[in-house]
mmCIF file of C-alpha atoms and ligand atoms in Angstrom:
data_model
loop_
_atom_site.group_PDB
_atom_site.id
_atom_site.type_symbol
_atom_site.label_atom_id
_atom_site.label_comp_id
_atom_site.label_asym_id
_atom_site.label_seq_id
_atom_site.Cartn_x
_atom_site.Cartn_y
_atom_site.Cartn_z
ATOM 1 C CA MET A 22 128.915 124.432 111.881
ATOM 2 C CA GLY A 23 131.467 122.069 112.715
ATOM 3 C CA PHE A 24 131.721 118.259 112.033
ATOM 4 C CA GLU A 25 129.055 117.306 114.850
ATOM 5 C CA SER A 26 126.536 119.907 113.817
ATOM 6 C CA MET A 27 126.768 118.923 110.174
ATOM 7 C CA TRP A 28 126.522 115.397 110.860
ATOM 8 C CA GLN A 29 123.381 115.871 113.084
ATOM 9 C CA ALA A 30 121.917 118.206 110.529
ATOM 10 C CA LEU A 31 122.243 115.528 108.066
ATOM 11 C CA ALA A 32 121.328 112.603 110.132
ATOM 12 C CA PRO A 33 117.484 112.763 109.774
ATOM 13 C CA VAL A 34 117.518 112.947 105.989
ATOM 14 C CA GLY A 35 116.207 109.847 104.422
ATOM 15 C CA LEU A 36 116.406 108.016 107.704
ATOM 16 C CA ASP A 37 114.149 105.018 108.323
ATOM 17 C CA ALA A 38 113.350 105.109 111.943
ATOM 18 C CA LYS A 39 112.255 101.502 112.064
ATOM 19 C CA THR A 40 115.757 100.194 110.874
ATOM 20 C CA GLY A 41 118.046 102.857 111.339
ATOM 21 C CA GLY A 42 118.998 102.636 107.930
ATOM 22 C CA TYR A 43 119.046 105.387 104.982
ATOM 23 C CA ASN A 44 117.271 105.407 101.806
ATOM 24 C CA ARG A 45 118.420 108.522 99.582
ATOM 25 C CA PHE A 46 118.344 107.792 95.905
ATOM 26 C CA ALA A 47 119.072 109.973 92.858
ATOM 27 C CA TRP A 48 116.687 112.980 92.582
ATOM 28 C CA ASP A 49 114.065 111.643 95.465
ATOM 29 C CA ASP A 50 112.898 113.612 98.113
ATOM 30 C CA ALA A 51 115.637 112.737 100.623
ATOM 31 C CA ASP A 52 118.362 113.403 97.645
ATOM 32 C CA LEU A 53 116.824 116.863 97.237
ATOM 33 C CA ALA A 54 117.141 117.434 100.965
ATOM 34 C CA CYS A 55 120.768 116.348 100.913
ATOM 35 C CA ARG A 56 121.418 118.993 98.058
ATOM 36 C CA GLU A 57 120.207 121.549 100.342
ATOM 37 C CA TRP A 58 122.199 120.381 103.138
ATOM 38 C CA PHE A 59 125.199 120.870 100.909
ATOM 39 C CA GLY A 60 124.320 124.104 99.921
ATOM 40 C CA SER A 61 123.797 125.506 103.289
ATOM 41 C CA ALA A 62 127.116 124.061 104.377
ATOM 42 C CA ALA A 63 128.980 125.757 101.369
ATOM 43 C CA LYS A 64 127.052 128.940 102.160
ATOM 44 C CA ASP A 65 127.913 128.973 105.947
ATOM 45 C CA ARG A 66 131.750 129.137 104.485
ATOM 46 C CA SER A 67 131.267 131.505 101.655
ATOM 47 C CA MET A 68 132.027 128.623 99.255
ATOM 48 C CA SER A 69 130.099 129.109 95.897
ATOM 49 C CA VAL A 70 128.125 126.189 94.741
ATOM 50 C CA VAL A 71 128.338 124.972 91.021
ATOM 51 C CA GLU A 72 125.921 122.247 90.048
ATOM 52 C CA ASP A 73 127.127 120.618 86.589
ATOM 53 C CA GLY A 74 124.831 119.250 83.994
ATOM 54 C CA ASN A 75 124.816 115.885 85.578
ATOM 55 C CA GLY A 76 123.710 116.894 88.964
ATOM 56 C CA ASN A 77 127.436 116.823 90.610
ATOM 57 C CA LEU A 78 127.913 119.593 93.101
ATOM 58 C CA PHE A 79 131.133 121.551 93.637
ATOM 59 C CA ALA A 80 131.608 124.182 96.775
ATOM 60 C CA TRP A 81 134.562 126.282 95.820
ATOM 61 C CA TRP A 82 137.130 128.041 97.928
ATOM 62 C CA GLY A 83 138.890 130.200 95.308
ATOM 63 C CA ASP A 84 138.654 130.508 91.774
ATOM 64 C CA PRO A 85 137.088 127.612 89.937
ATOM 65 C CA ASP A 86 138.546 129.003 86.641
ATOM 66 C CA ALA A 87 142.085 129.219 88.180
ATOM 67 C CA GLY A 88 142.567 125.459 87.357
ATOM 68 C CA ASP A 89 144.603 122.629 89.040
ATOM 69 C CA ALA A 90 142.142 122.599 91.780
ATOM 70 C CA VAL A 91 142.574 120.096 94.712
ATOM 71 C CA VAL A 92 138.996 118.657 94.911
ATOM 72 C CA THR A 93 137.780 116.503 97.957
ATOM 73 C CA GLY A 94 134.305 115.159 98.950
ATOM 74 C CA SER A 95 132.344 112.077 98.128
ATOM 75 C CA HIS A 96 128.583 111.319 97.715
ATOM 76 C CA LEU A 97 125.367 111.518 99.721
ATOM 77 C CA ASP A 98 123.101 108.888 98.222
ATOM 78 C CA SER A 99 122.781 105.545 99.708
ATOM 79 C CA VAL A 100 122.153 101.954 98.704
ATOM 80 C CA PRO A 101 118.602 100.694 100.372
ATOM 81 C CA ASP A 102 118.630 100.828 104.127
ATOM 82 C CA GLY A 103 122.358 101.811 103.855
ATOM 83 C CA GLY A 104 124.440 103.020 106.578
ATOM 84 C CA ALA A 105 125.165 106.812 107.700
ATOM 85 C CA TYR A 106 128.818 107.055 106.680
ATOM 86 C CA ASP A 107 129.191 105.703 103.334
ATOM 87 C CA GLY A 108 129.475 108.872 101.131
ATOM 88 C CA PRO A 109 128.632 111.345 103.925
ATOM 89 C CA LEU A 110 131.666 110.888 106.028
ATOM 90 C CA GLY A 111 133.557 111.864 102.875
ATOM 91 C CA VAL A 112 131.646 114.930 102.317
ATOM 92 C CA VAL A 113 131.289 116.141 105.793
ATOM 93 C CA SER A 114 134.768 115.813 106.659
ATOM 94 C CA ALA A 115 135.788 117.765 103.686
ATOM 95 C CA PHE A 116 133.721 120.743 104.812
ATOM 96 C CA ALA A 117 135.325 120.278 108.135
ATOM 97 C CA ALA A 118 138.886 119.872 107.022
ATOM 98 C CA VAL A 119 138.057 123.414 104.984
ATOM 99 C CA ASP A 120 137.318 124.722 108.517
ATOM 100 C CA MET A 121 140.496 123.291 109.985
ATOM 101 C CA LEU A 122 142.669 124.946 107.349
ATOM 102 C CA ARG A 123 140.829 128.433 107.640
ATOM 103 C CA THR A 124 141.170 128.251 111.451
ATOM 104 C CA ARG A 125 145.087 127.471 111.093
ATOM 105 C CA GLY A 126 145.264 130.470 108.630
ATOM 106 C CA VAL A 127 146.219 128.246 105.760
ATOM 107 C CA GLN A 128 146.399 130.341 102.437
ATOM 108 C CA PRO A 129 145.595 127.897 99.539
ATOM 109 C CA ARG A 130 147.648 128.582 96.416
ATOM 110 C CA ARG A 131 145.299 126.358 94.273
ATOM 111 C CA PRO A 132 141.359 126.443 94.506
ATOM 112 C CA ILE A 133 140.034 123.856 96.731
ATOM 113 C CA ALA A 134 136.618 122.515 96.177
ATOM 114 C CA VAL A 135 134.251 119.970 98.086
ATOM 115 C CA ALA A 136 132.415 117.753 95.756
ATOM 116 C CA CYS A 137 129.263 115.667 95.991
ATOM 117 C CA PHE A 138 128.692 113.476 93.411
ATOM 118 C CA ALA A 139 124.981 112.463 92.186
ATOM 119 C CA ASP A 140 123.959 108.795 92.322
ATOM 120 C CA GLU A 141 127.257 107.126 93.289
ATOM 121 C CA GLU A 142 125.384 103.925 94.350
ATOM 122 C CA GLY A 143 123.334 103.547 91.190
ATOM 123 C CA THR A 144 120.265 102.315 93.485
ATOM 124 C CA ARG A 145 117.466 103.939 91.516
ATOM 125 C CA PHE A 146 118.807 103.621 87.882
ATOM 126 C CA GLY A 147 121.185 100.789 88.096
ATOM 127 C CA VAL A 148 124.291 102.414 87.041
ATOM 128 C CA ALA A 149 127.184 102.908 89.894
ATOM 129 C CA CYS A 150 128.959 106.439 90.037
ATOM 130 C CA ALA A 151 126.456 107.583 87.313
ATOM 131 C CA GLY A 152 127.152 111.256 88.135
ATOM 132 C CA SER A 153 130.983 110.949 87.684
ATOM 133 C CA ARG A 154 130.718 108.597 84.765
ATOM 134 C CA LEU A 155 128.711 111.334 83.040
ATOM 135 C CA LEU A 156 130.997 114.278 83.945
ATOM 136 C CA THR A 157 134.094 112.019 82.679
ATOM 137 C CA GLY A 158 132.289 110.681 79.639
ATOM 138 C CA ALA A 159 132.296 107.082 80.693
ATOM 139 C CA LEU A 160 128.525 106.918 80.520
ATOM 140 C CA PRO A 161 127.184 108.411 77.399
ATOM 141 C CA PRO A 162 124.425 110.817 78.281
ATOM 142 C CA ASP A 163 122.063 108.989 75.454
ATOM 143 C CA GLN A 164 122.411 105.869 77.359
ATOM 144 C CA ALA A 165 122.086 107.634 80.807
ATOM 145 C CA LEU A 166 118.777 109.268 79.709
ATOM 146 C CA LEU A 167 117.433 105.679 78.838
ATOM 147 C CA MET A 168 117.883 104.403 82.325
ATOM 148 C CA HIS A 169 114.429 103.965 84.131
ATOM 149 C CA ASP A 170 113.779 103.519 87.747
ATOM 150 C CA ARG A 171 111.794 100.475 89.126
ATOM 151 C CA GLY A 172 108.590 102.408 88.660
ATOM 152 C CA GLY A 173 109.195 103.011 84.988
ATOM 153 C CA LEU A 174 110.376 106.525 85.051
ATOM 154 C CA SER A 175 113.316 107.318 82.997
ATOM 155 C CA LEU A 176 116.112 109.545 84.077
ATOM 156 C CA ALA A 177 114.967 112.138 81.713
ATOM 157 C CA GLU A 178 111.455 112.215 83.141
ATOM 158 C CA VAL A 179 112.822 112.495 86.669
ATOM 159 C CA LEU A 180 115.057 115.223 85.843
ATOM 160 C CA HIS A 181 112.248 117.199 84.278
ATOM 161 C CA THR A 182 110.226 116.790 87.641
ATOM 162 C CA ARG A 183 113.319 118.501 89.276
ATOM 163 C CA ALA A 184 113.736 121.415 87.036
ATOM 164 C CA ARG A 185 116.876 119.903 85.603
ATOM 165 C CA ASP A 186 117.524 119.928 81.766
ATOM 166 C CA PRO A 187 118.359 116.352 80.687
ATOM 167 C CA ARG A 188 119.910 118.156 77.476
ATOM 168 C CA ARG A 189 122.606 119.348 79.951
ATOM 169 C CA LEU A 190 123.865 115.772 80.774
ATOM 170 C CA GLY A 191 127.207 114.459 79.491
ATOM 171 C CA PRO A 192 130.795 115.194 79.699
ATOM 172 C CA ASP A 193 132.168 118.525 80.971
ATOM 173 C CA PRO A 194 135.692 118.647 79.913
ATOM 174 C CA GLU A 195 136.156 122.030 81.060
ATOM 175 C CA LEU A 196 135.357 121.534 84.502
ATOM 176 C CA LEU A 197 137.331 118.125 84.678
ATOM 177 C CA GLY A 198 140.374 119.852 83.182
ATOM 178 C CA GLY A 199 140.140 122.243 86.254
ATOM 179 C CA ILE A 200 140.680 119.424 88.567
ATOM 180 C CA GLY A 201 144.303 118.945 89.418
ATOM 181 C CA CYS A 202 143.698 115.988 91.808
ATOM 182 C CA PHE A 203 140.853 114.583 93.682
ATOM 183 C CA VAL A 204 140.968 112.913 97.171
ATOM 184 C CA GLU A 205 138.074 111.232 98.606
ATOM 185 C CA LEU A 206 137.813 110.366 102.155
ATOM 186 C CA HIS A 207 135.646 107.243 102.904
ATOM 187 C CA ILE A 208 134.823 104.968 105.703
ATOM 188 C CA GLU A 209 136.686 101.713 105.074
ATOM 189 C CA GLN A 210 134.270 98.889 103.897
ATOM 190 C CA GLY A 211 136.384 96.057 105.421
ATOM 191 C CA ARG A 212 138.607 95.639 108.507
ATOM 192 C CA SER A 213 142.003 95.954 107.050
ATOM 193 C CA LEU A 214 142.739 98.954 109.374
ATOM 194 C CA VAL A 215 141.208 97.200 112.345
ATOM 195 C CA HIS A 216 143.868 94.274 111.907
ATOM 196 C CA SER A 217 146.608 97.005 111.246
ATOM 197 C CA GLY A 218 145.708 98.895 114.627
ATOM 198 C CA VAL A 219 145.474 102.438 113.014
ATOM 199 C CA ALA A 220 142.775 104.753 112.084
ATOM 200 C CA ILE A 221 143.817 106.065 108.555
ATOM 201 C CA GLY A 222 144.770 104.056 105.564
ATOM 202 C CA VAL A 223 145.403 105.119 101.929
ATOM 203 C CA ALA A 224 144.057 103.181 98.823
ATOM 204 C CA THR A 225 146.118 101.691 96.238
ATOM 205 C CA GLN A 226 143.474 100.452 93.862
ATOM 206 C CA ILE A 227 139.956 99.434 93.258
ATOM 207 C CA TRP A 228 138.962 95.761 92.170
ATOM 208 C CA PRO A 229 137.286 95.212 88.957
ATOM 209 C CA HIS A 230 133.621 94.843 89.415
ATOM 210 C CA GLY A 231 130.287 95.017 87.710
ATOM 211 C CA ARG A 232 126.459 94.215 87.870
ATOM 212 C CA TRP A 233 124.860 91.837 85.533
ATOM 213 C CA ARG A 234 121.111 91.316 85.193
ATOM 214 C CA PHE A 235 120.091 87.671 84.792
ATOM 215 C CA GLU A 236 116.438 86.926 83.294
ATOM 216 C CA PHE A 237 115.078 83.472 83.869
ATOM 217 C CA ARG A 238 111.560 83.014 81.891
ATOM 218 C CA GLY A 239 109.572 80.123 82.576
ATOM 219 C CA ARG A 240 105.801 79.351 82.295
ATOM 220 C CA ALA A 241 103.133 80.703 84.720
ATOM 221 C CA ASP A 242 101.015 78.150 86.150
ATOM 222 C CA HIS A 243 98.821 77.083 89.182
ATOM 223 C CA ALA A 244 100.984 76.174 92.471
ATOM 224 C CA GLY A 245 98.340 73.717 93.340
ATOM 225 C CA THR A 246 97.349 71.943 90.292
ATOM 226 C CA THR A 247 100.481 71.725 88.270
ATOM 227 C CA ALA A 248 102.567 68.405 88.978
ATOM 228 C CA MET A 249 106.208 68.982 89.733
ATOM 229 C CA ALA A 250 107.272 66.922 86.450
ATOM 230 C CA ASP A 251 105.030 69.523 84.279
ATOM 231 C CA ARG A 252 106.605 72.979 85.372
ATOM 232 C CA CYS A 253 108.991 75.250 83.639
ATOM 233 C CA ASP A 254 109.709 77.129 87.021
ATOM 234 C CA PRO A 255 112.314 79.899 86.490
ATOM 235 C CA MET A 256 112.681 80.244 90.101
ATOM 236 C CA LEU A 257 114.410 76.924 90.288
ATOM 237 C CA THR A 258 116.839 78.031 87.895
ATOM 238 C CA TYR A 259 117.545 81.117 89.478
ATOM 239 C CA ALA A 260 117.919 79.424 92.774
ATOM 240 C CA MET A 261 120.380 77.084 91.360
ATOM 241 C CA THR A 262 122.193 80.031 89.936
ATOM 242 C CA ALA A 263 122.520 81.733 93.090
ATOM 243 C CA LEU A 264 124.059 78.457 94.560
ATOM 244 C CA ALA A 265 126.483 78.440 91.645
ATOM 245 C CA ALA A 266 127.481 82.001 92.082
ATOM 246 C CA ASN A 267 128.241 81.286 95.751
ATOM 247 C CA LYS A 268 130.712 78.256 94.828
ATOM 248 C CA GLN A 269 132.329 79.757 91.963
ATOM 249 C CA ALA A 270 133.083 82.809 93.819
ATOM 250 C CA ARG A 271 134.399 80.708 96.766
ATOM 251 C CA LEU A 272 136.569 78.758 94.376
ATOM 252 C CA SER A 273 138.098 81.796 92.889
ATOM 253 C CA ASP A 274 138.417 84.061 96.160
ATOM 254 C CA ALA A 275 136.300 86.369 94.352
ATOM 255 C CA ARG A 276 132.843 88.160 95.373
ATOM 256 C CA ALA A 277 129.431 87.174 93.985
ATOM 257 C CA THR A 278 126.292 88.641 95.208
ATOM 258 C CA PHE A 279 122.450 88.459 94.281
ATOM 259 C CA GLY A 280 120.979 91.231 96.372
ATOM 260 C CA ARG A 281 118.077 92.111 94.380
ATOM 261 C CA VAL A 282 115.427 89.701 92.850
ATOM 262 C CA GLU A 283 112.385 90.700 91.239
ATOM 263 C CA VAL A 284 109.646 87.732 90.681
ATOM 264 C CA SER A 285 106.638 88.107 88.286
ATOM 265 C CA PRO A 286 103.875 87.978 88.781
ATOM 266 C CA ASN A 287 105.199 87.436 92.595
ATOM 267 C CA GLY A 288 102.103 85.608 93.703
ATOM 268 C CA THR A 289 102.090 83.163 96.512
ATOM 269 C CA ASN A 290 100.018 80.256 94.563
ATOM 270 C CA ALA A 291 101.393 81.139 91.052
ATOM 271 C CA ILE A 292 104.466 79.465 89.572
ATOM 272 C CA PRO A 293 106.539 82.660 88.323
ATOM 273 C CA SER A 294 106.715 83.400 84.697
ATOM 274 C CA ARG A 295 109.887 85.373 85.150
ATOM 275 C CA VAL A 296 112.545 86.110 87.670
ATOM 276 C CA GLN A 297 115.123 88.787 87.104
ATOM 277 C CA ALA A 298 118.015 88.714 89.477
ATOM 278 C CA TRP A 299 120.970 91.074 89.579
ATOM 279 C CA LEU A 300 124.550 89.782 89.987
ATOM 280 C CA ASP A 301 127.234 92.079 91.702
ATOM 281 C CA ALA A 302 130.672 90.442 90.880
ATOM 282 C CA ARG A 303 133.863 91.354 91.717
ATOM 283 C CA GLY A 304 137.506 89.895 91.933
ATOM 284 C CA ARG A 305 141.267 90.805 92.303
ATOM 285 C CA ASP A 306 141.609 91.187 88.398
ATOM 286 C CA GLU A 307 139.532 91.386 85.249
ATOM 287 C CA HIS A 308 139.879 87.760 84.053
ATOM 288 C CA VAL A 309 138.706 86.516 87.357
ATOM 289 C CA VAL A 310 135.535 88.521 87.055
ATOM 290 C CA SER A 311 134.881 87.451 83.645
ATOM 291 C CA ASP A 312 135.626 83.793 84.441
ATOM 292 C CA LEU A 313 133.444 83.977 87.324
ATOM 293 C CA VAL A 314 130.411 85.544 85.360
ATOM 294 C CA GLY A 315 131.035 83.157 82.621
ATOM 295 C CA ALA A 316 131.025 80.033 84.941
ATOM 296 C CA ILE A 317 127.731 81.154 86.540
ATOM 297 C CA HIS A 318 126.244 81.942 83.138
ATOM 298 C CA ARG A 319 126.954 78.481 81.903
ATOM 299 C CA GLN A 320 125.879 76.668 85.112
ATOM 300 C CA ALA A 321 122.446 78.757 84.623
ATOM 301 C CA ALA A 322 122.164 77.906 81.150
ATOM 302 C CA ALA A 323 122.617 74.058 81.915
ATOM 303 C CA ARG A 324 120.038 74.233 84.780
ATOM 304 C CA ALA A 325 117.688 76.006 82.398
ATOM 305 C CA ARG A 326 117.617 73.116 79.867
ATOM 306 C CA ARG A 327 116.955 70.872 82.814
ATOM 307 C CA ASP A 328 113.846 73.076 84.047
ATOM 308 C CA GLY A 329 112.746 73.905 80.510
ATOM 309 C CA THR A 330 113.328 77.637 81.153
ATOM 310 C CA GLN A 331 115.325 80.225 79.379
ATOM 311 C CA VAL A 332 118.121 82.271 80.973
ATOM 312 C CA SER A 333 119.562 85.674 79.241
ATOM 313 C CA LEU A 334 122.347 87.866 80.961
ATOM 314 C CA SER A 335 122.988 91.522 80.362
ATOM 315 C CA ALA A 336 125.783 93.675 81.680
ATOM 316 C CA GLU A 337 124.346 96.790 83.426
ATOM 317 C CA SER A 338 127.421 98.564 85.023
ATOM 318 C CA VAL A 339 130.851 97.139 84.355
ATOM 319 C CA THR A 340 134.208 98.797 85.946
ATOM 320 C CA GLY A 341 137.618 97.554 85.141
ATOM 321 C CA ALA A 342 140.595 97.611 87.681
ATOM 322 C CA VAL A 343 141.596 101.010 88.623
ATOM 323 C CA ALA A 344 144.968 101.480 90.366
ATOM 324 C CA PHE A 345 145.199 105.263 92.025
ATOM 325 C CA ASP A 346 147.816 107.609 90.993
ATOM 326 C CA VAL A 347 151.117 106.381 92.761
ATOM 327 C CA ALA A 348 152.952 109.537 92.987
ATOM 328 C CA LEU A 349 149.927 111.260 94.589
ATOM 329 C CA ARG A 350 149.405 108.144 96.857
ATOM 330 C CA ASP A 351 153.074 108.007 98.030
ATOM 331 C CA ARG A 352 152.804 111.884 98.678
ATOM 332 C CA ILE A 353 149.890 111.522 100.770
ATOM 333 C CA VAL A 354 151.227 108.528 102.792
ATOM 334 C CA THR A 355 154.318 110.584 103.646
ATOM 335 C CA ALA A 356 152.433 113.581 104.404
ATOM 336 C CA LEU A 357 150.542 111.470 106.843
ATOM 337 C CA GLY A 358 153.631 110.198 108.398
ATOM 338 C CA GLY A 359 153.528 106.663 107.117
ATOM 339 C CA VAL A 360 149.982 105.080 107.080
ATOM 340 C CA PRO A 361 148.827 101.504 105.866
ATOM 341 C CA VAL A 362 147.943 101.121 101.974
ATOM 342 C CA LEU A 363 145.076 98.862 100.961
ATOM 343 C CA ASP A 364 143.121 97.804 97.971
ATOM 344 C CA THR A 365 139.222 97.863 97.813
ATOM 345 C CA GLY A 366 136.538 95.708 96.502
ATOM 346 C CA ALA A 367 134.204 98.915 96.475
ATOM 347 C CA GLY A 368 133.671 101.231 93.675
ATOM 348 C CA HIS A 369 134.103 105.141 94.278
ATOM 349 C CA ASP A 370 133.813 108.154 92.198
ATOM 350 C CA ALA A 371 137.691 108.552 92.756
ATOM 351 C CA GLY A 372 138.036 105.313 90.808
ATOM 352 C CA VAL A 373 135.983 106.887 87.697
ATOM 353 C CA LEU A 374 138.031 110.223 88.006
ATOM 354 C CA GLN A 375 141.461 108.165 88.065
ATOM 355 C CA ALA A 376 140.236 106.189 85.170
ATOM 356 C CA ALA A 377 139.435 109.380 83.272
ATOM 357 C CA GLY A 378 142.862 110.411 83.728
ATOM 358 C CA VAL A 379 142.678 112.919 86.877
ATOM 359 C CA PRO A 380 145.193 111.799 89.521
ATOM 360 C CA ALA A 381 142.834 110.486 92.407
ATOM 361 C CA ALA A 382 143.456 109.078 95.895
ATOM 362 C CA MET A 383 141.491 107.774 98.589
ATOM 363 C CA LEU A 384 141.791 107.926 102.634
ATOM 364 C CA PHE A 385 140.038 105.272 104.478
ATOM 365 C CA VAL A 386 138.798 105.901 108.050
ATOM 366 C CA ARG A 387 138.692 102.811 110.321
ATOM 367 C CA ASN A 388 135.587 100.737 110.477
ATOM 368 C CA PRO A 389 135.525 98.715 113.792
ATOM 369 C CA THR A 390 133.215 95.977 112.403
ATOM 370 C CA GLY A 391 133.999 96.414 108.623
ATOM 371 C CA VAL A 392 130.480 96.327 107.962
ATOM 372 C CA SER A 393 128.946 98.654 105.348
ATOM 373 C CA HIS A 394 125.766 98.838 102.925
ATOM 374 C CA SER A 395 124.055 98.238 106.421
ATOM 375 C CA PRO A 396 122.299 100.272 109.109
ATOM 376 C CA GLU A 397 125.241 98.989 111.307
ATOM 377 C CA GLU A 398 127.960 100.642 109.466
ATOM 378 C CA PHE A 399 129.784 103.056 112.182
ATOM 379 C CA ALA A 400 133.012 104.768 112.668
ATOM 380 C CA GLU A 401 134.081 105.732 116.229
ATOM 381 C CA PRO A 402 134.115 109.560 116.565
ATOM 382 C CA ALA A 403 137.621 109.650 117.480
ATOM 383 C CA ASP A 404 138.427 108.030 114.076
ATOM 384 C CA CYS A 405 136.459 110.386 111.994
ATOM 385 C CA LEU A 406 138.345 113.173 113.666
ATOM 386 C CA ALA A 407 141.544 111.433 112.672
ATOM 387 C CA GLY A 408 140.130 111.264 109.355
ATOM 388 C CA ILE A 409 139.585 115.056 109.088
ATOM 389 C CA GLU A 410 142.809 115.875 110.651
ATOM 390 C CA ALA A 411 144.441 113.579 107.947
ATOM 391 C CA LEU A 412 142.506 115.191 105.160
ATOM 392 C CA ALA A 413 143.449 118.497 106.423
ATOM 393 C CA ALA A 414 147.087 117.461 106.447
ATOM 394 C CA VAL A 415 146.571 116.333 102.709
ATOM 395 C CA LEU A 416 144.884 119.438 101.556
ATOM 396 C CA THR A 417 147.576 121.472 102.865
ATOM 397 C CA GLU A 418 150.179 119.409 101.727
ATOM 398 C CA LEU A 419 148.591 119.514 98.176
ATOM 399 C CA ALA A 420 147.162 123.209 98.098
ATOM 400 C CA ALA A 421 149.223 125.293 100.387
HETATM 401 O O1 HGY B 24 129.057 99.222 95.214
HETATM 402 C C1 HGY B 24 130.070 99.768 95.729
HETATM 403 O O2 HGY B 24 131.123 99.342 95.498
HETATM 404 C C2 HGY B 24 130.046 101.159 95.820
HETATM 405 O O3 HGY B 24 129.292 101.074 97.243
HETATM 406 N N1 HGY B 24 129.029 101.908 95.064
HETATM 407 MN MN1 MN B 25 128.490 102.290 99.104
HETATM 408 MN MN1 MN B 26 130.671 104.958 98.824
#
């Protein structure tokens, strides 16, 4: 099953035929189908699959206990109505690169594994890279067990429904200690490679980024009988906060997004009692991000005083800047004959492993439009093939 047939086998899983987007969230039916797909791809290659206590999957070529493994892979879960490539390109390309090494008769002297990390997007439970953070200890298991989805189900309850034992969640130092390095191939979520006119790039660092939940509380009332002067409408406070986020981000060349809003009671003819809104904020360094969130919070509080509403803020998932291992990065750039290096504002499991001390690197595959987290996300087949070739060259360089 080469790249194309693996890609086609995965393509219908979690697909929304109306939008062309993907909905594959932690432990839902689409996620389980992705896990089955992973298992059959591994089985077709006589690779043994290990699922750690956090739901991360590893397909092994060689003895996992030998240590110093070269691990590659990515994730299969998506954002709501996400694209086909963010995550899956890295996992499918990893299996295709293993095929390429075997076709070429490469005999790795280190174990190689294809990884599929659980819940990278954090769509269902709110914490990005939950699987890799649990594996490395960056996310404590008791905190993870309290996470709940929008239907109010806790991670613990969901794991039980999927015949997983929540008590197995948590760091796995033995598994992590056996990983010598991790290389993640990913579609570029931007247009740097388009501008440089090449198909493959290597990551230098991941920007600091995070998610904060704003809660705006006001007073529910009748939309038709309440004079404007008599209202405490949290929607107004939220709306001004979203505009302030836009302005502050532009002023500091950062990124601020409110992509998710929940209104209660969400009635057309009722002034809301509460608005919850999630801010995704990112910037080139950590004080830019903290200053940005601070400025937005101050402006929200000022507006709340005018509106007679209350605002509270809680951090849900915060990630510091991560610079990838320089020696590994340079070795990969050289092995690829000299390709551009670029930073990214997108978080990845590779960043979590690097932050935990596992030398990590990322290969980016050109994205003609730069669009991601959208059904429009796309990479040219020739560039996907270039990605597999590059990953095969990197695995050969590192493992053989
Ligand atoms: O949100 C991100 O940066 C990544 O797609 N999880
Ligand atoms: Mn993503
Ligand atoms: Mn991704």
